[in-house]
Amino acid sequence: MLLRRQKLRRILFASLSALVLSVSAAAQTDHDNIDSGRPLSFDDAEAIAYLGKAVEVGFAGSFFRNGSPGFEFPVTLIWGGMMDTQFEARLAARAGQGAGNGISPLDLSVLHSFRRETRSGPAMALKAEVQLPTERGDTASYRLRGIMTKAAGQYDRFHVNADVDFLPRAREGANKALLGAVLGYTKPIGYPRHFDTTGLAEIALRQAQRRGDGSILSAGIGVRRQMTPRSVLDIGLQSEIVTGRGSNSIPLRLILGYSTGF
């Protein structure tokens, strides 16, 4: 009888420990788990932990070559509603002539990771997005993004994003489908003495919105710093190196953000 009670206690203790650890893991925000906009434009192929929740807030300032700067204050909610799947909702307040005053379109997306990384192949995910207009005169747009993530060496990771944007009601002279690609790179900074910071870099190429305007090439660097087990601070800089004809280029874009899990 005594042995049965001891065995039952051990089982209960192990079950409770596993539950506490799973809840704690779901609440954590990892500096090495990369989402678009925090702070650069690429995603990695990993979804948030199952049933995990996070909120991301930030600031972005775009300084145009010709014209006044524009500013954005985005808020993003992330939920791991299914295994290997995360749902996102993003909205941003805009200010300044460069961005236009008001509210950005409501961005809803779902990312599903359908292949984990192995020695022979990369992790793979697919992300589908829809932008719903919040102001009169705007139209809905859609994006499909394929994502691959692969480690190189002990700590380095490369991320390849391939995009197709659909604008069914594009204005006259504008493309209704736009292609784009991003090559991202992440590397922990301070290993093996520190395990709380990740450096990022990217090169991105996308079609200009208007037909015949060519393509836009941009580059960016950034840092994500783990502040607590549940919070991450990020900062990034982006610049358009080559712009299509007729485009008002952005020589400097500053991104600041804060993410927390709950």
Coordinates of N, CA, C and O in Angstrom, one line a residue, residues 113-258:
S113 N 4.1 25.9 -39.8 CA 5.4 25.2 -40.0 C 5.2 23.7 -40.3 O 4.7 23.0 -39.4
F114 N 5.5 23.3 -41.5 CA 5.1 21.9 -41.9 C 6.3 21.0 -42.0 O 6.2 19.8 -42.3
R115 N 7.5 21.5 -41.8 CA 8.7 20.7 -41.8 C 9.7 21.2 -40.9 O 10.1 22.4 -40.9
R116 N 10.2 20.4 -39.9 CA 11.3 20.8 -39.0 C 12.6 20.6 -39.7 O 12.8 19.7 -40.6
E117 N 13.6 21.3 -39.3 CA 14.9 21.2 -39.8 C 15.6 19.9 -39.5 O 15.5 19.4 -38.4
T118 N 16.3 19.3 -40.5 CA 17.1 18.1 -40.3 C 18.5 18.4 -40.8 O 18.8 19.4 -41.4
R119 N 19.4 17.4 -40.7 CA 20.7 17.6 -41.2 C 20.7 17.7 -42.7 O 21.6 18.3 -43.3
S120 N 19.7 17.0 -43.3 CA 19.7 17.0 -44.8 C 18.8 18.1 -45.4 O 18.8 18.2 -46.6
G121 N 18.0 18.8 -44.6 CA 17.1 19.7 -45.2 C 16.6 20.8 -44.3 O 16.8 20.7 -43.0
P122 N 16.1 21.9 -44.8 CA 15.8 23.1 -44.0 C 14.4 22.9 -43.4 O 13.6 22.1 -43.8
A123 N 14.1 23.7 -42.4 CA 12.8 23.9 -41.9 C 12.0 24.7 -42.9 O 12.5 25.6 -43.5
M124 N 10.7 24.4 -43.0 CA 9.9 25.0 -44.1 C 8.5 25.4 -43.5 O 8.0 24.7 -42.6
A125 N 8.0 26.5 -43.9 CA 6.7 27.0 -43.4 C 6.1 27.8 -44.6 O 6.7 28.3 -45.5
L126 N 4.8 28.0 -44.4 CA 4.0 28.8 -45.4 C 3.2 29.8 -44.6 O 2.6 29.5 -43.5
K127 N 3.2 31.1 -45.0 CA 2.4 32.1 -44.4 C 1.5 32.8 -45.4 O 1.9 33.2 -46.5
A128 N 0.2 32.9 -45.0 CA -0.8 33.6 -45.8 C -1.3 34.8 -45.1 O -1.6 34.8 -43.9
E129 N -1.4 35.9 -45.8 CA -1.8 37.2 -45.2 C -2.9 37.9 -46.0 O -2.9 37.7 -47.2
V130 N -3.7 38.6 -45.3 CA -4.7 39.5 -46.0 C -4.7 40.8 -45.3 O -4.6 40.9 -44.0
Q131 N -4.7 41.9 -46.1 CA -4.7 43.2 -45.5 C -6.1 43.8 -45.8 O -6.4 44.0 -47.0
L132 N -6.9 44.1 -44.8 CA -8.2 44.6 -45.0 C -8.2 46.1 -44.8 O -7.7 46.6 -43.8
P133 N -8.8 46.9 -45.7 CA -8.8 48.3 -45.6 C -9.5 48.8 -44.4 O -10.6 48.3 -43.9
T134 N -9.0 49.9 -43.8 CA -9.6 50.6 -42.7 C -10.1 52.0 -43.0 O -10.8 52.6 -42.2
E135 N -9.8 52.4 -44.2 CA -10.2 53.8 -44.6 C -10.8 53.7 -46.0 O -10.5 52.9 -46.8
R136 N -11.7 54.7 -46.2 CA -12.4 54.7 -47.5 C -11.4 54.9 -48.7 O -10.5 55.7 -48.6
G137 N -11.6 54.2 -49.7 CA -10.8 54.3 -50.9 C -9.7 53.3 -51.0 O -9.1 53.0 -52.0
D138 N -9.3 52.6 -49.8 CA -8.3 51.6 -49.8 C -9.0 50.3 -50.3 O -10.2 50.1 -50.2
T139 N -8.1 49.3 -50.8 CA -8.6 48.0 -51.2 C -7.8 46.9 -50.5 O -6.7 47.2 -50.0
A140 N -8.4 45.7 -50.5 CA -7.8 44.6 -49.9 C -6.6 44.1 -50.7 O -6.6 44.2 -51.9
S141 N -5.6 43.5 -50.0 CA -4.5 42.9 -50.7 C -4.1 41.6 -50.0 O -4.5 41.4 -48.9
Y142 N -3.4 40.7 -50.7 CA -3.1 39.4 -50.2 C -1.7 39.0 -50.5 O -1.1 39.5 -51.4
R143 N -1.1 38.2 -49.6 CA 0.3 37.7 -49.8 C 0.4 36.3 -49.4 O -0.2 35.8 -48.4
L144 N 1.2 35.6 -50.2 CA 1.6 34.2 -49.8 C 3.1 34.3 -49.7 O 3.9 34.8 -50.6
R145 N 3.6 33.7 -48.6 CA 5.1 33.7 -48.3 C 5.6 32.3 -48.0 O 5.1 31.7 -47.1
G146 N 6.5 31.8 -48.8 CA 7.2 30.6 -48.5 C 8.4 30.9 -47.7 O 9.2 31.8 -48.0
I147 N 8.7 30.1 -46.7 CA 9.8 30.3 -45.7 C 10.7 29.1 -45.6 O 10.1 28.0 -45.4
M148 N 12.0 29.3 -45.7 CA 12.9 28.2 -45.4 C 14.0 28.7 -44.4 O 14.5 29.8 -44.6
T149 N 14.3 27.9 -43.4 CA 15.3 28.2 -42.4 C 16.3 27.1 -42.3 O 15.9 25.9 -42.2
K150 N 17.6 27.4 -42.4 CA 18.6 26.3 -42.3 C 19.9 26.8 -41.6 O 20.3 27.9 -41.8
A151 N 20.3 26.0 -40.7 CA 21.5 26.3 -39.9 C 22.8 26.1 -40.8 O 22.8 25.2 -41.6
A152 N 23.8 26.9 -40.5 CA 25.1 26.8 -41.2 C 26.1 26.9 -40.1 O 26.3 28.0 -39.5
G153 N 26.9 25.9 -39.9 CA 27.9 25.9 -38.9 C 27.2 25.7 -37.5 O 26.1 25.1 -37.5
Q154 N 27.8 26.2 -36.5 CA 27.3 25.9 -35.1 C 26.1 26.8 -34.7 O 25.2 26.3 -34.1
Y155 N 26.2 28.0 -35.1 CA 25.2 29.0 -34.6 C 24.5 29.8 -35.7 O 23.4 30.3 -35.5
D156 N 25.1 29.9 -36.9 CA 24.6 30.8 -37.9 C 23.3 30.1 -38.5 O 23.2 28.9 -38.7
R157 N 22.3 31.0 -38.9 CA 21.1 30.5 -39.6 C 20.8 31.4 -40.7 O 20.9 32.6 -40.6
F158 N 20.4 30.8 -41.8 CA 19.9 31.6 -43.0 C 18.4 31.3 -43.2 O 17.9 30.2 -43.0
H159 N 17.7 32.4 -43.6 CA 16.3 32.4 -43.8 C 16.0 32.9 -45.2 O 16.3 34.0 -45.6
V160 N 15.3 32.1 -46.0 CA 14.9 32.5 -47.4 C 13.4 32.7 -47.4 O 12.6 31.7 -47.1
N161 N 12.9 33.9 -47.7 CA 11.5 34.2 -47.9 C 11.2 34.5 -49.3 O 11.9 35.3 -49.9
A162 N 10.2 33.9 -49.9 CA 9.7 34.2 -51.3 C 8.3 34.6 -51.2 O 7.4 33.9 -50.7
D163 N 8.0 35.8 -51.8 CA 6.6 36.4 -51.6 C 6.0 36.5 -53.0 O 6.6 36.8 -54.0
V164 N 4.6 36.4 -52.9 CA 3.8 36.8 -54.1 C 2.7 37.7 -53.5 O 1.9 37.2 -52.6
D165 N 2.6 38.9 -53.8 CA 1.5 39.8 -53.4 C 0.5 40.0 -54.5 O 0.8 40.2 -55.7
F166 N -0.8 39.9 -54.1 CA -1.9 40.0 -55.0 C -2.7 41.3 -54.7 O -3.1 41.5 -53.5
L167 N -2.9 42.2 -55.7 CA -3.7 43.4 -55.5 C -4.8 43.4 -56.6 O -4.6 43.9 -57.7
P168 N -5.9 42.7 -56.3 CA -6.9 42.5 -57.4 C -7.5 43.8 -57.9 O -7.8 43.9 -59.1
R169 N -7.5 44.8 -57.1 CA -8.1 46.1 -57.5 C -7.0 47.2 -57.6 O -7.2 48.3 -57.2
A170 N -5.9 46.8 -58.1 CA -4.8 47.8 -58.2 C -5.2 48.9 -59.2 O -6.0 48.7 -60.1
R171 N -4.7 50.1 -58.9 CA -5.0 51.3 -59.7 C -4.4 51.1 -61.1 O -3.5 50.3 -61.3
E172 N -4.9 51.9 -62.1 CA -4.5 51.8 -63.4 C -3.0 52.1 -63.5 O -2.5 53.0 -62.9
G173 N -2.2 51.3 -64.2 CA -0.8 51.4 -64.3 C 0.0 50.7 -63.3 O 1.2 50.7 -63.3
A174 N -0.7 50.0 -62.3 CA 0.0 49.3 -61.3 C -0.1 47.8 -61.5 O -1.1 47.3 -62.1
N175 N 0.9 47.1 -61.0 CA 0.9 45.6 -61.1 C -0.2 45.0 -60.2 O -0.3 45.5 -59.0
K176 N -0.9 44.0 -60.6 CA -1.8 43.3 -59.8 C -1.2 42.1 -59.1 O -1.8 41.5 -58.1
A177 N 0.0 41.7 -59.4 CA 0.8 40.7 -58.7 C 2.3 41.2 -58.6 O 2.8 41.6 -59.6
L178 N 2.8 41.1 -57.5 CA 4.2 41.6 -57.2 C 5.0 40.4 -56.6 O 4.5 39.7 -55.7
L179 N 6.2 40.2 -57.1 CA 7.1 39.2 -56.6 C 8.2 39.8 -55.7 O 8.6 41.0 -56.0
G180 N 8.6 39.1 -54.7 CA 9.7 39.6 -53.9 C 10.4 38.4 -53.2 O 9.9 37.3 -53.1
A181 N 11.6 38.7 -52.7 CA 12.4 37.7 -52.0 C 13.2 38.4 -51.0 O 13.7 39.5 -51.1
V182 N 13.5 37.7 -49.8 CA 14.3 38.2 -48.8 C 15.3 37.1 -48.4 O 14.9 35.9 -48.1
L183 N 16.6 37.4 -48.3 CA 17.6 36.5 -47.7 C 18.0 37.1 -46.3 O 18.5 38.2 -46.2
G184 N 17.6 36.4 -45.3 CA 17.9 36.8 -43.9 C 19.0 36.0 -43.3 O 19.2 34.8 -43.6
Y185 N 19.7 36.6 -42.3 CA 20.8 35.9 -41.6 C 20.7 36.3 -40.1 O 20.4 37.4 -39.8
T186 N 20.8 35.3 -39.3 CA 20.8 35.5 -37.8 C 21.9 34.8 -37.2 O 22.3 33.7 -37.6
K187 N 22.5 35.4 -36.1 CA 23.6 34.8 -35.4 C 23.6 35.3 -34.0 O 23.5 36.5 -33.7
P188 N 23.6 34.3 -33.0 CA 23.7 34.8 -31.6 C 25.0 35.5 -31.4 O 26.0 35.2 -31.9
I189 N 24.9 36.6 -30.6 CA 26.0 37.4 -30.3 C 26.4 37.2 -28.8 O 25.6 37.2 -27.9
G190 N 27.7 36.9 -28.6 CA 28.3 36.7 -27.3 C 28.4 35.3 -26.9 O 28.9 35.0 -25.8
Y191 N 28.0 34.3 -27.7 CA 28.2 32.9 -27.4 C 29.8 32.7 -27.3 O 30.5 33.2 -28.0
P192 N 30.2 31.8 -26.4 CA 29.4 31.0 -25.5 C 29.2 31.6 -24.1 O 28.7 30.9 -23.2
R193 N 29.6 32.8 -23.9 CA 29.5 33.5 -22.6 C 28.1 34.1 -22.3 O 27.6 34.1 -21.2
H194 N 27.5 34.5 -23.4 CA 26.1 35.2 -23.3 C 25.2 34.5 -24.2 O 25.5 34.1 -25.3
F195 N 23.9 34.3 -23.8 CA 22.9 33.6 -24.5 C 21.6 34.4 -24.7 O 20.5 33.9 -24.7
D196 N 21.8 35.7 -24.8 CA 20.6 36.6 -24.7 C 20.4 37.6 -25.9 O 19.5 38.4 -25.8
T197 N 21.3 37.5 -26.9 CA 21.3 38.5 -27.9 C 21.4 37.8 -29.3 O 22.3 36.9 -29.4
T198 N 20.7 38.3 -30.3 CA 20.8 37.8 -31.7 C 21.0 38.9 -32.6 O 20.2 39.9 -32.5
G199 N 21.9 38.8 -33.5 CA 22.1 39.8 -34.6 C 21.5 39.4 -35.8 O 21.4 38.1 -36.1
L200 N 20.9 40.3 -36.6 CA 20.2 40.0 -37.8 C 20.7 40.9 -39.0 O 21.2 42.0 -38.8
A201 N 20.6 40.3 -40.2 CA 20.9 41.1 -41.4 C 20.0 40.5 -42.5 O 19.6 39.4 -42.5
E202 N 19.8 41.4 -43.5 CA 18.9 40.9 -44.7 C 19.3 41.7 -45.9 O 19.8 42.8 -45.9
I203 N 19.0 41.1 -47.0 CA 19.0 41.7 -48.4 C 17.6 41.3 -49.0 O 17.2 40.2 -49.0
A204 N 16.9 42.3 -49.5 CA 15.5 42.1 -50.0 C 15.4 42.7 -51.4 O 15.9 43.8 -51.6
L205 N 14.7 42.0 -52.2 CA 14.4 42.5 -53.6 C 12.9 42.3 -53.9 O 12.3 41.3 -53.6
R206 N 12.3 43.4 -54.3 CA 10.8 43.3 -54.7 C 10.5 44.2 -55.9 O 11.2 45.1 -56.2
Q207 N 9.4 43.8 -56.6 CA 9.0 44.6 -57.7 C 8.4 45.9 -57.2 O 7.7 46.0 -56.2
A208 N 8.6 47.0 -58.0 CA 7.9 48.3 -57.7 C 6.4 48.1 -58.0 O 6.0 47.3 -58.8
Q209 N 5.6 48.9 -57.4 CA 4.1 48.8 -57.6 C 3.7 49.2 -59.0 O 2.8 48.5 -59.6
R210 N 4.3 50.2 -59.6 CA 3.9 50.6 -60.9 C 4.6 49.8 -62.0 O 5.8 49.5 -61.9
R211 N 3.9 49.5 -63.1 CA 4.5 48.8 -64.2 C 5.6 49.6 -64.8 O 5.5 50.8 -65.0
G212 N 6.7 48.9 -65.1 CA 7.8 49.5 -65.8 C 8.8 50.2 -64.9 O 9.7 50.8 -65.4
D213 N 8.5 50.3 -63.6 CA 9.4 51.0 -62.6 C 10.5 50.1 -62.1 O 11.3 50.6 -61.3
G214 N 10.6 48.9 -62.6 CA 11.7 48.0 -62.2 C 11.5 47.5 -60.8 O 10.4 47.2 -60.3
S215 N 12.7 47.3 -60.1 CA 12.7 46.6 -58.8 C 13.3 47.5 -57.7 O 14.1 48.4 -58.0
I216 N 13.1 47.1 -56.5 CA 13.7 47.8 -55.3 C 14.5 46.9 -54.5 O 14.1 45.8 -54.1
L217 N 15.8 47.3 -54.3 CA 16.7 46.5 -53.6 C 17.0 47.2 -52.3 O 17.4 48.4 -52.2
S218 N 16.9 46.5 -51.1 CA 17.1 47.1 -49.8 C 18.0 46.1 -49.0 O 18.1 45.0 -49.2
A219 N 18.5 46.7 -47.9 CA 19.3 46.0 -47.0 C 19.0 46.4 -45.6 O 18.5 47.5 -45.3
G220 N 19.3 45.6 -44.6 CA 19.0 45.9 -43.2 C 19.9 45.2 -42.2 O 20.4 44.1 -42.5
I221 N 20.0 45.7 -41.0 CA 20.7 45.1 -39.9 C 19.9 45.3 -38.7 O 19.1 46.3 -38.6
G222 N 20.0 44.4 -37.7 CA 19.3 44.6 -36.5 C 19.8 43.8 -35.3 O 20.7 42.9 -35.5
V223 N 19.2 44.0 -34.1 CA 19.6 43.2 -32.9 C 18.3 42.9 -32.1 O 17.4 43.8 -32.0
R224 N 18.2 41.7 -31.6 CA 17.2 41.4 -30.7 C 17.8 41.0 -29.3 O 18.7 40.1 -29.3
R225 N 17.3 41.6 -28.2 CA 17.9 41.3 -26.9 C 16.9 40.8 -25.9 O 15.8 41.4 -25.8
Q226 N 17.2 39.7 -25.3 CA 16.3 39.1 -24.3 C 16.4 39.9 -23.0 O 17.5 40.0 -22.4
M227 N 15.3 40.5 -22.6 CA 15.3 41.3 -21.4 C 14.9 40.5 -20.2 O 15.5 40.7 -19.1
T228 N 13.9 39.7 -20.3 CA 13.4 38.8 -19.3 C 13.0 37.5 -20.0 O 12.9 37.5 -21.3
P229 N 12.7 36.4 -19.3 CA 12.2 35.2 -20.1 C 11.0 35.4 -20.9 O 10.8 34.7 -21.9
R230 N 10.2 36.5 -20.7 CA 9.0 36.7 -21.4 C 9.1 38.0 -22.4 O 8.1 38.2 -23.1
S231 N 10.2 38.7 -22.4 CA 10.2 39.9 -23.1 C 11.5 40.1 -23.9 O 12.6 39.7 -23.5
V232 N 11.4 40.7 -25.1 CA 12.5 40.9 -26.0 C 12.4 42.3 -26.5 O 11.3 42.8 -26.9
L233 N 13.6 43.0 -26.6 CA 13.7 44.3 -27.2 C 14.4 44.2 -28.5 O 15.4 43.4 -28.6
D234 N 13.9 44.9 -29.5 CA 14.6 44.8 -30.8 C 14.8 46.2 -31.4 O 14.0 47.2 -31.1
I235 N 15.8 46.3 -32.3 CA 16.1 47.6 -33.0 C 16.7 47.2 -34.3 O 17.5 46.2 -34.4
G236 N 16.3 47.9 -35.4 CA 16.8 47.7 -36.7 C 16.9 48.9 -37.6 O 16.3 49.9 -37.3
L237 N 17.8 48.8 -38.6 CA 17.9 49.9 -39.6 C 17.8 49.3 -41.0 O 18.4 48.2 -41.2
Q238 N 17.1 49.9 -41.8 CA 16.9 49.5 -43.2 C 17.2 50.6 -44.2 O 17.0 51.8 -43.8
S239 N 17.6 50.3 -45.4 CA 17.9 51.3 -46.4 C 17.6 50.7 -47.8 O 18.0 49.6 -48.1
E240 N 17.0 51.5 -48.6 CA 16.8 51.1 -50.0 C 18.0 51.5 -50.8 O 18.3 52.7 -50.9
I241 N 18.7 50.6 -51.4 CA 19.9 50.8 -52.1 C 19.7 51.2 -53.5 O 20.3 52.1 -54.1
V242 N 18.8 50.4 -54.2 CA 18.4 50.7 -55.5 C 16.9 50.8 -55.6 O 16.2 49.9 -55.1
T243 N 16.4 51.8 -56.3 CA 14.9 52.0 -56.4 C 14.5 52.1 -57.8 O 15.3 52.5 -58.7
G244 N 13.3 51.7 -58.1 CA 12.7 51.7 -59.4 C 12.5 53.2 -59.9 O 12.5 54.1 -59.0
R245 N 12.3 53.4 -61.1 CA 12.0 54.7 -61.7 C 10.7 55.2 -61.1 O 9.7 54.5 -61.0
G246 N 10.6 56.5 -60.7 CA 9.4 57.1 -60.2 C 9.1 56.8 -58.7 O 8.1 57.2 -58.2
S247 N 10.0 56.0 -58.0 CA 9.8 55.7 -56.6 C 10.5 56.7 -55.7 O 11.6 57.2 -56.0
N248 N 9.8 57.0 -54.6 CA 10.4 57.9 -53.6 C 11.1 57.0 -52.6 O 10.5 56.4 -51.8
S249 N 12.4 57.0 -52.7 CA 13.2 56.0 -52.0 C 13.3 56.3 -50.5 O 13.1 57.5 -50.1
I250 N 13.6 55.3 -49.7 CA 13.7 55.5 -48.3 C 15.2 55.2 -47.9 O 15.6 54.0 -47.7
P251 N 16.1 56.2 -47.8 CA 17.5 55.9 -47.5 C 17.7 55.4 -46.1 O 18.7 54.8 -45.8
L252 N 16.7 55.7 -45.2 CA 16.9 55.3 -43.8 C 15.5 55.0 -43.2 O 14.6 55.8 -43.3
R253 N 15.4 53.8 -42.6 CA 14.2 53.4 -41.8 C 14.7 52.9 -40.5 O 15.5 51.9 -40.4
L254 N 14.1 53.4 -39.4 CA 14.5 53.0 -38.1 C 13.3 52.3 -37.4 O 12.2 52.7 -37.5
I255 N 13.6 51.1 -36.9 CA 12.6 50.3 -36.2 C 12.9 50.0 -34.8 O 14.1 49.5 -34.5
L256 N 12.0 50.2 -33.9 CA 12.2 49.9 -32.5 C 11.0 49.0 -32.1 O 9.8 49.3 -32.5
G257 N 11.2 48.0 -31.2 CA 10.1 47.2 -30.8 C 10.3 46.5 -29.5 O 11.4 46.4 -29.0
Y258 N 9.2 46.0 -29.0 CA 9.2 45.3 -27.7 C 8.1 44.2 -27.8 O 7.0 44.5 -28.2

